[in-house]
Structures are given as C-alpha cells and as structure tokens.
Amino acid sequence: MTQLRSDVTLDFLRNRQKGRLPDLLGVQLISLDQGELSGELAIRPELLAPNGFLHAATVVGLADTCCGYACIAHLPEKAQNFTTLELKSNHVSTAREGKIVAKATAVHLGRSTQVWDATVTNGDGKLIAMFRCTQMILY
C-alpha cells in the first residue's frame, strides 16, 4: 500500500490549485492524513443550476478535486502524476446555501492504479452524493 508522501502538504496542494478550476469553485482544503483528504466549498449563486439547486458539476468538482489531491499525496515512489480512468457519482440530495464537504477515502492504493471514494455532505452532515474514481498512475 502506498503511503502518504511527506513532500505533499495542504499548502503544496493549495498552491497547486491557484488559477485552476478548484480555485474557481472555491475549494478549501481541510485535512490530509494517510488514506484521506477532506475539503469544502461555500455554496454561491453562480454554483447553482438554473433550477436554483446546487449544480451536480459543483458536487463532482469538489469530490474529484479531493480524490485527485489525495491521489497526488499518495503517489508511489518514482510516479510523476496520474490521470482519471473512470468516475461516477450518485446524487441523493441537494442544497441551496451553506457549504458542502467532501471526504476522500482510499479504497485501493496500487502501483499502477488507485481507487478513491468520496462522500459529499452538507454543513450539517446530511449526505448529498457518493463519488468514486479510478486513477491511472503515470511514471
């Protein structure tokens, strides 16, 4: 199992997102531990769908960012990067205000692939979505 890299910190990941989609979404990283990463974002009007509910792409953007950053933090020795092979999400609720929180958890940390699950909840802990992605490790 791949271990958390000591050279990847929350500050490293925060700097990496400047000027990119996670920055545009307003992703704020909360914690990074072995096999886990958590982040959140404040719900703003521009992140809502035309129906006034949180846009699914906003939820997926937060979950995918957390899983991707967790993958970076757990890259095997000599690995350079990763790319997404597959992702899926199940949306069971929504929100209009407040914040959403994603917690990415490692399912499989291999040398050639990683699988990450994320749960997305509202600020009160109510489940919004479940997310899974498979990452191919690049050497």
Short mmCIF file of C-alpha atoms in Angstrom, two decimals:
data_model
loop_
_atom_site.label_atom_id
_atom_site.label_comp_id
_atom_site.label_asym_id
_atom_site.label_seq_id
_atom_site.Cartn_x
_atom_site.Cartn_y
_atom_site.Cartn_z
CA MET A 1 0.00 0.00 0.00
CA THR A 2 1.27 3.44 -0.93
CA GLN A 3 1.99 5.72 1.99
CA LEU A 4 1.24 9.42 2.38
CA ARG A 5 4.14 11.36 0.87
CA SER A 6 5.93 13.69 3.27
CA ASP A 7 6.62 16.19 0.46
CA VAL A 8 2.91 16.78 -0.28
CA THR A 9 1.26 19.11 2.23
CA LEU A 10 -2.01 21.02 2.29
CA ASP A 11 -0.07 24.20 1.44
CA PHE A 12 1.55 22.45 -1.56
CA LEU A 13 -1.90 21.42 -2.80
CA ARG A 14 -3.40 24.87 -2.16
CA ASN A 15 -0.64 26.49 -4.23
CA ARG A 16 -1.18 23.94 -6.99
CA GLN A 17 -4.82 24.96 -7.46
CA LYS A 18 -4.26 28.71 -7.89
CA GLY A 19 -5.84 29.87 -11.14
CA ARG A 20 -7.36 26.44 -11.86
CA LEU A 21 -10.88 25.00 -11.59
CA PRO A 22 -10.66 24.13 -7.86
CA ASP A 23 -9.73 27.76 -7.19
CA LEU A 24 -12.65 28.98 -9.33
CA LEU A 25 -15.03 26.70 -7.40
CA GLY A 26 -13.64 27.98 -4.10
CA VAL A 27 -12.37 24.62 -2.83
CA GLN A 28 -10.85 24.93 0.65
CA LEU A 29 -8.73 22.03 1.88
CA ILE A 30 -9.37 20.94 5.47
CA SER A 31 -7.24 17.91 6.27
CA LEU A 32 -4.81 15.38 4.83
CA ASP A 33 -3.96 12.08 6.50
CA GLN A 34 -2.94 8.57 5.47
CA GLY A 35 -5.62 7.39 3.04
CA GLU A 36 -7.82 10.50 3.44
CA LEU A 37 -8.28 14.08 2.34
CA SER A 38 -11.15 16.47 3.14
CA GLY A 39 -12.20 19.72 1.54
CA GLU A 40 -15.19 22.03 1.40
CA LEU A 41 -16.68 24.88 -0.56
CA ALA A 42 -19.18 27.61 0.17
CA ILE A 43 -22.32 27.47 -1.96
CA ARG A 44 -22.63 30.64 -4.06
CA PRO A 45 -25.36 31.60 -6.55
CA GLU A 46 -23.05 31.00 -9.53
CA LEU A 47 -22.57 27.36 -8.43
CA LEU A 48 -26.30 26.62 -8.67
CA ALA A 49 -28.13 25.09 -11.62
CA PRO A 50 -30.84 27.13 -13.38
CA ASN A 51 -33.43 25.38 -11.15
CA GLY A 52 -31.88 27.02 -8.07
CA PHE A 53 -30.36 23.85 -6.63
CA LEU A 54 -26.67 23.02 -6.34
CA HIS A 55 -25.34 22.05 -9.76
CA ALA A 56 -24.18 18.42 -9.97
CA ALA A 57 -20.95 19.61 -11.60
CA THR A 58 -20.17 21.61 -8.45
CA VAL A 59 -20.55 18.49 -6.31
CA VAL A 60 -18.47 16.40 -8.72
CA GLY A 61 -15.86 19.16 -8.94
CA LEU A 62 -15.36 19.15 -5.17
CA ALA A 63 -15.33 15.35 -4.88
CA ASP A 64 -12.99 14.89 -7.85
CA THR A 65 -10.63 17.58 -6.55
CA CYS A 66 -10.42 15.93 -3.13
CA CYS A 67 -9.83 12.49 -4.62
CA GLY A 68 -7.29 13.84 -7.11
CA TYR A 69 -5.35 15.72 -4.45
CA ALA A 70 -5.41 12.62 -2.24
CA CYS A 71 -4.02 10.62 -5.15
CA ILE A 72 -1.17 13.13 -5.59
CA ALA A 73 -0.41 12.87 -1.88
CA HIS A 74 -0.21 9.07 -2.15
CA LEU A 75 1.68 8.64 -5.43
CA PRO A 76 4.10 5.72 -5.31
CA GLU A 77 7.83 6.36 -5.35
CA LYS A 78 9.03 7.46 -8.82
CA ALA A 79 5.48 8.18 -10.03
CA GLN A 80 5.16 11.56 -11.73
CA ASN A 81 1.42 12.13 -11.93
CA PHE A 82 -1.95 10.47 -12.55
CA THR A 83 -4.91 10.67 -14.90
CA THR A 84 -8.52 9.67 -14.37
CA LEU A 85 -9.69 6.42 -15.95
CA GLU A 86 -13.25 6.46 -14.64
CA LEU A 87 -15.50 8.41 -12.32
CA LYS A 88 -19.09 8.08 -11.20
CA SER A 89 -21.39 9.80 -8.79
CA ASN A 90 -24.73 9.12 -7.15
CA HIS A 91 -26.62 12.20 -6.02
CA VAL A 92 -29.14 11.56 -3.26
CA SER A 93 -29.88 15.09 -2.06
CA THR A 94 -29.04 18.71 -2.84
CA ALA A 95 -28.51 22.10 -1.25
CA ARG A 96 -29.13 25.78 -1.99
CA GLU A 97 -26.98 27.50 0.63
CA GLY A 98 -24.31 26.93 3.24
CA LYS A 99 -21.41 24.69 2.39
CA ILE A 100 -20.67 21.20 1.15
CA VAL A 101 -17.89 18.99 2.48
CA ALA A 102 -16.14 16.12 0.71
CA LYS A 103 -14.12 13.38 2.37
CA ALA A 104 -12.00 11.27 0.03
CA THR A 105 -11.00 7.82 1.28
CA ALA A 106 -8.60 5.37 -0.34
CA VAL A 107 -10.08 2.07 -1.50
CA HIS A 108 -7.04 0.79 -3.43
CA LEU A 109 -3.54 2.28 -3.48
CA GLY A 110 -1.63 0.27 -6.07
CA ARG A 111 1.45 0.96 -8.16
CA SER A 112 -0.47 1.30 -11.43
CA THR A 113 -3.93 2.37 -10.26
CA GLN A 114 -5.66 3.94 -7.30
CA VAL A 115 -9.36 3.89 -6.44
CA TRP A 116 -10.84 6.63 -4.26
CA ASP A 117 -14.32 7.06 -2.79
CA ALA A 118 -15.71 10.38 -1.59
CA THR A 119 -18.81 11.29 0.32
CA VAL A 120 -20.20 14.78 -0.06
CA THR A 121 -22.36 16.16 2.74
CA ASN A 122 -23.92 19.50 3.56
CA GLY A 123 -22.72 21.54 6.54
CA ASP A 124 -24.99 19.55 8.86
CA GLY A 125 -23.61 16.20 7.71
CA LYS A 126 -26.57 15.21 5.52
CA LEU A 127 -25.43 13.04 2.59
CA ILE A 128 -25.55 14.85 -0.77
CA ALA A 129 -23.60 12.45 -3.00
CA MET A 130 -21.34 9.43 -3.21
CA PHE A 131 -18.44 9.52 -5.67
CA ARG A 132 -15.85 7.00 -6.92
CA CYS A 133 -12.91 7.43 -9.26
CA THR A 134 -10.17 5.21 -10.64
CA GLN A 135 -6.81 6.84 -11.31
CA MET A 136 -4.02 5.54 -13.55
CA ILE A 137 -0.59 6.25 -12.09
CA LEU A 138 1.89 7.79 -14.55
CA TYR A 139 5.64 7.17 -14.40
#
